[in-house]
């Protein structure tokens, strides 16, 4: 399974869990998925073909791609009782190491997509917009590590972020000032990636995630 397919499956699972997607729902266009997943259109098409083979989507020429009834049982495999503290513990263990690897093996195309997500997040004027690009940035870094097993682990962890308890907590703690601070931390991560500095990238990610942890859990 490719990293893009992992990312697409996670996106669908998140939508199913938060109620924005369900059986019969139409997926975003290929062009929108290319932007959302920070992936080439050819890779997005292959990922959609894989979901179609598994019976999770139906594709209709001229109409689009639609989720089937099978998506409901697929979403049930996602974690449902994970606390924000557990999510952040896993993120702190996993994401700095993913970022270290990405600093070593990311292509220029990977770095360009990461940079685009960073810029879009910095321009976001509201909570929802920032959160969308925050997730895209972190996923883009994971994709840039080019390791399918790590991506599988990342997507399981990332699916837990779609739980209502997580979203509600982030919304309650979010302020424009905090989002600006997070953007500066994201910038530090991206600059280290561009410099091909694994240690610096890992440390910047660890610092950022520790700040997120302290904010969400009231330790700041």
PDB file of N, CA, C and O in Angstrom, residues 23-83:
ATOM      1  N   UNK A  23     -21.864   6.598   3.549  1.00  0.00           N
ATOM      2  CA  UNK A  23     -22.257   5.866   2.345  1.00  0.00           C
ATOM      3  C   UNK A  23     -23.026   6.754   1.369  1.00  0.00           C
ATOM      4  O   UNK A  23     -23.960   7.454   1.756  1.00  0.00           O
ATOM      5  N   UNK A  24     -22.601   6.753   0.119  1.00  0.00           N
ATOM      6  CA  UNK A  24     -23.244   7.566  -0.903  1.00  0.00           C
ATOM      7  C   UNK A  24     -22.661   8.953  -1.059  1.00  0.00           C
ATOM      8  O   UNK A  24     -22.989   9.657  -2.022  1.00  0.00           O
ATOM      9  N   UNK A  25     -21.777   9.357  -0.130  1.00  0.00           N
ATOM     10  CA  UNK A  25     -21.194  10.691  -0.205  1.00  0.00           C
ATOM     11  C   UNK A  25     -20.202  10.776  -1.367  1.00  0.00           C
ATOM     12  O   UNK A  25     -19.528   9.810  -1.695  1.00  0.00           O
ATOM     13  N   UNK A  26     -20.140  11.941  -1.951  1.00  0.00           N
ATOM     14  CA  UNK A  26     -19.211  12.168  -3.055  1.00  0.00           C
ATOM     15  C   UNK A  26     -17.879  12.667  -2.516  1.00  0.00           C
ATOM     16  O   UNK A  26     -17.833  13.603  -1.705  1.00  0.00           O
ATOM     17  N   UNK A  27     -16.792  12.038  -2.969  1.00  0.00           N
ATOM     18  CA  UNK A  27     -15.462  12.475  -2.562  1.00  0.00           C
ATOM     19  C   UNK A  27     -15.079  13.758  -3.313  1.00  0.00           C
ATOM     20  O   UNK A  27     -15.630  14.058  -4.373  1.00  0.00           O
ATOM     21  N   UNK A  28     -14.115  14.508  -2.779  1.00  0.00           N
ATOM     22  CA  UNK A  28     -13.612  15.672  -3.520  1.00  0.00           C
ATOM     23  C   UNK A  28     -13.057  15.245  -4.880  1.00  0.00           C
ATOM     24  O   UNK A  28     -12.720  14.088  -5.096  1.00  0.00           O
ATOM     25  N   UNK A  29     -12.947  16.187  -5.777  1.00  0.00           N
ATOM     26  CA  UNK A  29     -12.405  15.905  -7.101  1.00  0.00           C
ATOM     27  C   UNK A  29     -10.943  15.475  -6.997  1.00  0.00           C
ATOM     28  O   UNK A  29     -10.280  15.706  -5.969  1.00  0.00           O
ATOM     29  N   UNK A  30     -10.434  14.865  -8.075  1.00  0.00           N
ATOM     30  CA  UNK A  30      -9.031  14.479  -8.087  1.00  0.00           C
ATOM     31  C   UNK A  30      -8.142  15.688  -7.833  1.00  0.00           C
ATOM     32  O   UNK A  30      -7.146  15.592  -7.099  1.00  0.00           O
ATOM     33  N   UNK A  31      -8.487  16.793  -8.452  1.00  0.00           N
ATOM     34  CA  UNK A  31      -7.677  18.003  -8.271  1.00  0.00           C
ATOM     35  C   UNK A  31      -7.650  18.432  -6.816  1.00  0.00           C
ATOM     36  O   UNK A  31      -6.589  18.810  -6.286  1.00  0.00           O
ATOM     37  N   UNK A  32      -8.800  18.379  -6.144  1.00  0.00           N
ATOM     38  CA  UNK A  32      -8.864  18.758  -4.734  1.00  0.00           C
ATOM     39  C   UNK A  32      -8.076  17.773  -3.871  1.00  0.00           C
ATOM     40  O   UNK A  32      -7.411  18.176  -2.906  1.00  0.00           O
ATOM     41  N   UNK A  33      -8.134  16.494  -4.214  1.00  0.00           N
ATOM     42  CA  UNK A  33      -7.389  15.490  -3.450  1.00  0.00           C
ATOM     43  C   UNK A  33      -5.884  15.659  -3.636  1.00  0.00           C
ATOM     44  O   UNK A  33      -5.111  15.435  -2.703  1.00  0.00           O
ATOM     45  N   UNK A  34      -5.472  16.036  -4.837  1.00  0.00           N
ATOM     46  CA  UNK A  34      -4.051  16.303  -5.089  1.00  0.00           C
ATOM     47  C   UNK A  34      -3.551  17.373  -4.122  1.00  0.00           C
ATOM     48  O   UNK A  34      -2.482  17.251  -3.516  1.00  0.00           O
ATOM     49  N   UNK A  35      -4.339  18.424  -3.954  1.00  0.00           N
ATOM     50  CA  UNK A  35      -3.956  19.517  -3.049  1.00  0.00           C
ATOM     51  C   UNK A  35      -4.039  19.074  -1.598  1.00  0.00           C
ATOM     52  O   UNK A  35      -3.137  19.339  -0.799  1.00  0.00           O
ATOM     53  N   UNK A  36      -5.116  18.381  -1.252  1.00  0.00           N
ATOM     54  CA  UNK A  36      -5.336  17.976   0.144  1.00  0.00           C
ATOM     55  C   UNK A  36      -4.271  16.986   0.612  1.00  0.00           C
ATOM     56  O   UNK A  36      -3.798  17.063   1.750  1.00  0.00           O
ATOM     57  N   UNK A  37      -3.880  16.057  -0.249  1.00  0.00           N
ATOM     58  CA  UNK A  37      -2.943  15.005   0.130  1.00  0.00           C
ATOM     59  C   UNK A  37      -1.500  15.341  -0.216  1.00  0.00           C
ATOM     60  O   UNK A  37      -0.601  14.562   0.090  1.00  0.00           O
ATOM     61  N   UNK A  38      -1.298  16.468  -0.856  1.00  0.00           N
ATOM     62  CA  UNK A  38       0.050  16.856  -1.291  1.00  0.00           C
ATOM     63  C   UNK A  38       0.697  15.735  -2.096  1.00  0.00           C
ATOM     64  O   UNK A  38       1.819  15.295  -1.817  1.00  0.00           O
ATOM     65  N   UNK A  39      -0.006  15.264  -3.112  1.00  0.00           N
ATOM     66  CA  UNK A  39       0.447  14.106  -3.885  1.00  0.00           C
ATOM     67  C   UNK A  39       0.209  14.346  -5.373  1.00  0.00           C
ATOM     68  O   UNK A  39      -0.667  15.119  -5.755  1.00  0.00           O
ATOM     69  N   UNK A  40       0.995  13.682  -6.234  1.00  0.00           N
ATOM     70  CA  UNK A  40       0.767  13.800  -7.677  1.00  0.00           C
ATOM     71  C   UNK A  40      -0.590  13.213  -8.069  1.00  0.00           C
ATOM     72  O   UNK A  40      -1.099  12.304  -7.403  1.00  0.00           O
ATOM     73  N   UNK A  41      -1.161  13.722  -9.147  1.00  0.00           N
ATOM     74  CA  UNK A  41      -2.463  13.231  -9.591  1.00  0.00           C
ATOM     75  C   UNK A  41      -2.407  11.741  -9.925  1.00  0.00           C
ATOM     76  O   UNK A  41      -3.353  11.001  -9.650  1.00  0.00           O
ATOM     77  N   UNK A  42      -1.288  11.279 -10.515  1.00  0.00           N
ATOM     78  CA  UNK A  42      -1.176   9.849 -10.851  1.00  0.00           C
ATOM     79  C   UNK A  42      -1.252   8.987  -9.605  1.00  0.00           C
ATOM     80  O   UNK A  42      -1.874   7.915  -9.615  1.00  0.00           O
ATOM     81  N   UNK A  43      -0.632   9.439  -8.504  1.00  0.00           N
ATOM     82  CA  UNK A  43      -0.670   8.677  -7.262  1.00  0.00           C
ATOM     83  C   UNK A  43      -2.067   8.690  -6.655  1.00  0.00           C
ATOM     84  O   UNK A  43      -2.529   7.684  -6.099  1.00  0.00           O
ATOM     85  N   UNK A  44      -2.765   9.817  -6.765  1.00  0.00           N
ATOM     86  CA  UNK A  44      -4.139   9.902  -6.263  1.00  0.00           C
ATOM     87  C   UNK A  44      -5.040   8.955  -7.050  1.00  0.00           C
ATOM     88  O   UNK A  44      -5.885   8.261  -6.471  1.00  0.00           O
ATOM     89  N   UNK A  45      -4.860   8.892  -8.359  1.00  0.00           N
ATOM     90  CA  UNK A  45      -5.675   7.989  -9.181  1.00  0.00           C
ATOM     91  C   UNK A  45      -5.442   6.535  -8.798  1.00  0.00           C
ATOM     92  O   UNK A  45      -6.385   5.747  -8.712  1.00  0.00           O
ATOM     93  N   UNK A  46      -4.176   6.177  -8.556  1.00  0.00           N
ATOM     94  CA  UNK A  46      -3.885   4.794  -8.146  1.00  0.00           C
ATOM     95  C   UNK A  46      -4.512   4.484  -6.796  1.00  0.00           C
ATOM     96  O   UNK A  46      -5.008   3.371  -6.572  1.00  0.00           O
ATOM     97  N   UNK A  47      -4.499   5.460  -5.894  1.00  0.00           N
ATOM     98  CA  UNK A  47      -5.107   5.256  -4.575  1.00  0.00           C
ATOM     99  C   UNK A  47      -6.620   5.078  -4.697  1.00  0.00           C
ATOM    100  O   UNK A  47      -7.214   4.214  -4.029  1.00  0.00           O
ATOM    101  N   UNK A  48      -7.250   5.869  -5.552  1.00  0.00           N
ATOM    102  CA  UNK A  48      -8.689   5.722  -5.775  1.00  0.00           C
ATOM    103  C   UNK A  48      -9.007   4.366  -6.389  1.00  0.00           C
ATOM    104  O   UNK A  48     -10.018   3.735  -6.038  1.00  0.00           O
ATOM    105  N   UNK A  49      -8.159   3.913  -7.297  1.00  0.00           N
ATOM    106  CA  UNK A  49      -8.357   2.585  -7.901  1.00  0.00           C
ATOM    107  C   UNK A  49      -8.264   1.493  -6.842  1.00  0.00           C
ATOM    108  O   UNK A  49      -9.023   0.514  -6.875  1.00  0.00           O
ATOM    109  N   UNK A  50      -7.351   1.658  -5.887  1.00  0.00           N
ATOM    110  CA  UNK A  50      -7.214   0.662  -4.816  1.00  0.00           C
ATOM    111  C   UNK A  50      -8.464   0.632  -3.941  1.00  0.00           C
ATOM    112  O   UNK A  50      -8.954  -0.450  -3.566  1.00  0.00           O
ATOM    113  N   UNK A  51      -9.010   1.809  -3.602  1.00  0.00           N
ATOM    114  CA  UNK A  51     -10.240   1.856  -2.808  1.00  0.00           C
ATOM    115  C   UNK A  51     -11.406   1.254  -3.580  1.00  0.00           C
ATOM    116  O   UNK A  51     -12.281   0.599  -2.989  1.00  0.00           O
ATOM    117  N   UNK A  52     -11.406   1.454  -4.901  1.00  0.00           N
ATOM    118  CA  UNK A  52     -12.466   0.872  -5.724  1.00  0.00           C
ATOM    119  C   UNK A  52     -12.353  -0.651  -5.736  1.00  0.00           C
ATOM    120  O   UNK A  52     -13.370  -1.352  -5.628  1.00  0.00           O
ATOM    121  N   UNK A  53     -11.136  -1.177  -5.835  1.00  0.00           N
ATOM    122  CA  UNK A  53     -10.942  -2.632  -5.815  1.00  0.00           C
ATOM    123  C   UNK A  53     -11.419  -3.230  -4.497  1.00  0.00           C
ATOM    124  O   UNK A  53     -11.932  -4.342  -4.460  1.00  0.00           O
ATOM    125  N   UNK A  54     -11.248  -2.475  -3.414  1.00  0.00           N
ATOM    126  CA  UNK A  54     -11.677  -2.955  -2.102  1.00  0.00           C
ATOM    127  C   UNK A  54     -13.167  -2.749  -1.863  1.00  0.00           C
ATOM    128  O   UNK A  54     -13.675  -3.100  -0.784  1.00  0.00           O
ATOM    129  N   UNK A  55     -13.861  -2.166  -2.830  1.00  0.00           N
ATOM    130  CA  UNK A  55     -15.298  -1.979  -2.708  1.00  0.00           C
ATOM    131  C   UNK A  55     -15.712  -0.817  -1.824  1.00  0.00           C
ATOM    132  O   UNK A  55     -16.881  -0.720  -1.424  1.00  0.00           O
ATOM    133  N   UNK A  56     -14.770   0.080  -1.527  1.00  0.00           N
ATOM    134  CA  UNK A  56     -15.079   1.206  -0.646  1.00  0.00           C
ATOM    135  C   UNK A  56     -15.633   2.410  -1.406  1.00  0.00           C
ATOM    136  O   UNK A  56     -16.312   3.250  -0.811  1.00  0.00           O
ATOM    137  N   UNK A  57     -15.326   2.491  -2.705  1.00  0.00           N
ATOM    138  CA  UNK A  57     -15.843   3.595  -3.506  1.00  0.00           C
ATOM    139  C   UNK A  57     -16.334   3.067  -4.849  1.00  0.00           C
ATOM    140  O   UNK A  57     -15.947   1.988  -5.296  1.00  0.00           O
ATOM    141  N   UNK A  58     -17.196   3.849  -5.469  1.00  0.00           N
ATOM    142  CA  UNK A  58     -17.642   3.606  -6.842  1.00  0.00           C
ATOM    143  C   UNK A  58     -17.325   4.846  -7.648  1.00  0.00           C
ATOM    144  O   UNK A  58     -17.573   5.972  -7.203  1.00  0.00           O
ATOM    145  N   UNK A  59     -16.757   4.655  -8.830  1.00  0.00           N
ATOM    146  CA  UNK A  59     -16.359   5.788  -9.671  1.00  0.00           C
ATOM    147  C   UNK A  59     -17.247   5.815 -10.913  1.00  0.00           C
ATOM    148  O   UNK A  59     -17.409   4.803 -11.595  1.00  0.00           O
ATOM    149  N   UNK A  60     -17.823   6.982 -11.177  1.00  0.00           N
ATOM    150  CA  UNK A  60     -18.719   7.153 -12.314  1.00  0.00           C
ATOM    151  C   UNK A  60     -18.188   8.269 -13.194  1.00  0.00           C
ATOM    152  O   UNK A  60     -18.037   9.418 -12.735  1.00  0.00           O
ATOM    153  N   UNK A  61     -17.894   7.938 -14.438  1.00  0.00           N
ATOM    154  CA  UNK A  61     -17.352   8.917 -15.380  1.00  0.00           C
ATOM    155  C   UNK A  61     -18.319  10.096 -15.527  1.00  0.00           C
ATOM    156  O   UNK A  61     -19.511   9.906 -15.758  1.00  0.00           O
ATOM    157  N   UNK A  62     -17.781  11.282 -15.359  1.00  0.00           N
ATOM    158  CA  UNK A  62     -18.592  12.481 -15.510  1.00  0.00           C
ATOM    159  C   UNK A  62     -19.351  12.887 -14.268  1.00  0.00           C
ATOM    160  O   UNK A  62     -19.889  13.996 -14.201  1.00  0.00           O
ATOM    161  N   UNK A  63     -19.411  11.995 -13.278  1.00  0.00           N
ATOM    162  CA  UNK A  63     -20.147  12.309 -12.042  1.00  0.00           C
ATOM    163  C   UNK A  63     -19.230  12.413 -10.833  1.00  0.00           C
ATOM    164  O   UNK A  63     -19.435  13.262  -9.981  1.00  0.00           O
ATOM    165  N   UNK A  64     -18.235  11.537 -10.753  1.00  0.00           N
ATOM    166  CA  UNK A  64     -17.317  11.592  -9.617  1.00  0.00           C
ATOM    167  C   UNK A  64     -17.177  10.257  -8.913  1.00  0.00           C
ATOM    168  O   UNK A  64     -17.587   9.212  -9.428  1.00  0.00           O
ATOM    169  N   UNK A  65     -16.599  10.305  -7.726  1.00  0.00           N
ATOM    170  CA  UNK A  65     -16.330   9.112  -6.913  1.00  0.00           C
ATOM    171  C   UNK A  65     -17.185   9.157  -5.657  1.00  0.00           C
ATOM    172  O   UNK A  65     -17.210  10.179  -4.950  1.00  0.00           O
ATOM    173  N   UNK A  66     -17.859   8.042  -5.364  1.00  0.00           N
ATOM    174  CA  UNK A  66     -18.816   7.992  -4.253  1.00  0.00           C
ATOM    175  C   UNK A  66     -18.475   6.842  -3.311  1.00  0.00           C
ATOM    176  O   UNK A  66     -18.051   5.771  -3.751  1.00  0.00           O
ATOM    177  N   UNK A  67     -18.686   7.077  -2.028  1.00  0.00           N
ATOM    178  CA  UNK A  67     -18.463   6.037  -1.032  1.00  0.00           C
ATOM    179  C   UNK A  67     -19.579   5.005  -1.090  1.00  0.00           C
ATOM    180  O   UNK A  67     -20.744   5.347  -1.316  1.00  0.00           O
ATOM    181  N   UNK A  68     -19.230   3.747  -0.850  1.00  0.00           N
ATOM    182  CA  UNK A  68     -20.215   2.674  -0.819  1.00  0.00           C
ATOM    183  C   UNK A  68     -20.637   2.393   0.622  1.00  0.00           C
ATOM    184  O   UNK A  68     -20.077   2.946   1.578  1.00  0.00           O
ATOM    185  N   UNK A  69     -21.583   1.485   0.781  1.00  0.00           N
ATOM    186  CA  UNK A  69     -22.031   1.118   2.125  1.00  0.00           C
ATOM    187  C   UNK A  69     -20.925   0.463   2.939  1.00  0.00           C
ATOM    188  O   UNK A  69     -20.962   0.472   4.174  1.00  0.00           O
ATOM    189  N   UNK A  70     -19.917  -0.105   2.244  1.00  0.00           N
ATOM    190  CA  UNK A  70     -18.839  -0.805   2.949  1.00  0.00           C
ATOM    191  C   UNK A  70     -17.970   0.133   3.772  1.00  0.00           C
ATOM    192  O   UNK A  70     -17.238  -0.311   4.656  1.00  0.00           O
ATOM    193  N   UNK A  71     -18.067   1.429   3.514  1.00  0.00           N
ATOM    194  CA  UNK A  71     -17.205   2.367   4.220  1.00  0.00           C
ATOM    195  C   UNK A  71     -17.529   2.404   5.706  1.00  0.00           C
ATOM    196  O   UNK A  71     -16.668   2.695   6.548  1.00  0.00           O
ATOM    197  N   UNK A  72     -18.771   2.110   6.072  1.00  0.00           N
ATOM    198  CA  UNK A  72     -19.162   2.167   7.482  1.00  0.00           C
ATOM    199  C   UNK A  72     -18.386   1.158   8.310  1.00  0.00           C
ATOM    200  O   UNK A  72     -17.855   1.472   9.375  1.00  0.00           O
ATOM    201  N   UNK A  73     -18.290  -0.084   7.835  1.00  0.00           N
ATOM    202  CA  UNK A  73     -17.549  -1.107   8.579  1.00  0.00           C
ATOM    203  C   UNK A  73     -16.059  -0.818   8.559  1.00  0.00           C
ATOM    204  O   UNK A  73     -15.333  -1.117   9.511  1.00  0.00           O
ATOM    205  N   UNK A  74     -15.571  -0.221   7.474  1.00  0.00           N
ATOM    206  CA  UNK A  74     -14.156   0.149   7.388  1.00  0.00           C
ATOM    207  C   UNK A  74     -13.806   1.168   8.467  1.00  0.00           C
ATOM    208  O   UNK A  74     -12.753   1.073   9.107  1.00  0.00           O
ATOM    209  N   UNK A  75     -14.675   2.121   8.694  1.00  0.00           N
ATOM    210  CA  UNK A  75     -14.399   3.177   9.671  1.00  0.00           C
ATOM    211  C   UNK A  75     -14.423   2.654  11.099  1.00  0.00           C
ATOM    212  O   UNK A  75     -13.792   3.224  11.982  1.00  0.00           O
ATOM    213  N   UNK A  76     -15.131   1.544  11.332  1.00  0.00           N
ATOM    214  CA  UNK A  76     -15.214   1.006  12.678  1.00  0.00           C
ATOM    215  C   UNK A  76     -13.874   0.517  13.199  1.00  0.00           C
ATOM    216  O   UNK A  76     -13.679   0.346  14.400  1.00  0.00           O
ATOM    217  N   UNK A  77     -12.928   0.271  12.284  1.00  0.00           N
ATOM    218  CA  UNK A  77     -11.615  -0.196  12.709  1.00  0.00           C
ATOM    219  C   UNK A  77     -10.756   0.929  13.276  1.00  0.00           C
ATOM    220  O   UNK A  77      -9.698   0.685  13.840  1.00  0.00           O
ATOM    221  N   UNK A  78     -11.187   2.179  13.125  1.00  0.00           N
ATOM    222  CA  UNK A  78     -10.414   3.311  13.646  1.00  0.00           C
ATOM    223  C   UNK A  78     -10.541   3.369  15.157  1.00  0.00           C
ATOM    224  O   UNK A  78     -11.552   2.970  15.722  1.00  0.00           O
ATOM    225  N   UNK A  79      -9.532   3.873  15.871  1.00  0.00           N
ATOM    226  CA  UNK A  79      -9.608   3.962  17.324  1.00  0.00           C
ATOM    227  C   UNK A  79     -10.739   4.869  17.755  1.00  0.00           C
ATOM    228  O   UNK A  79     -10.954   5.915  17.153  1.00  0.00           O
ATOM    229  N   UNK A  80     -11.468   4.488  18.800  1.00  0.00           N
ATOM    230  CA  UNK A  80     -12.626   5.280  19.216  1.00  0.00           C
ATOM    231  C   UNK A  80     -12.561   5.717  20.671  1.00  0.00           C
ATOM    232  O   UNK A  80     -13.387   6.515  21.105  1.00  0.00           O
ATOM    233  N   UNK A  81     -11.608   5.196  21.447  1.00  0.00           N
ATOM    234  CA  UNK A  81     -11.562   5.520  22.867  1.00  0.00           C
ATOM    235  C   UNK A  81     -10.206   6.071  23.271  1.00  0.00           C
ATOM    236  O   UNK A  81      -9.753   5.900  24.392  1.00  0.00           O
ATOM    237  N   UNK A  82      -9.549   6.738  22.330  1.00  0.00           N
ATOM    238  CA  UNK A  82      -8.221   7.279  22.579  1.00  0.00           C
ATOM    239  C   UNK A  82      -8.334   8.690  23.129  1.00  0.00           C
ATOM    240  O   UNK A  82      -9.036   9.525  22.581  1.00  0.00           O
ATOM    241  N   UNK A  83      -7.622   8.979  24.206  1.00  0.00           N
ATOM    242  CA  UNK A  83      -7.676  10.299  24.818  1.00  0.00           C
ATOM    243  C   UNK A  83      -6.665  11.230  24.158  1.00  0.00           C
ATOM    244  O   UNK A  83      -5.684  10.775  23.553  1.00  0.00           O
TER     245      UNK A  83
END
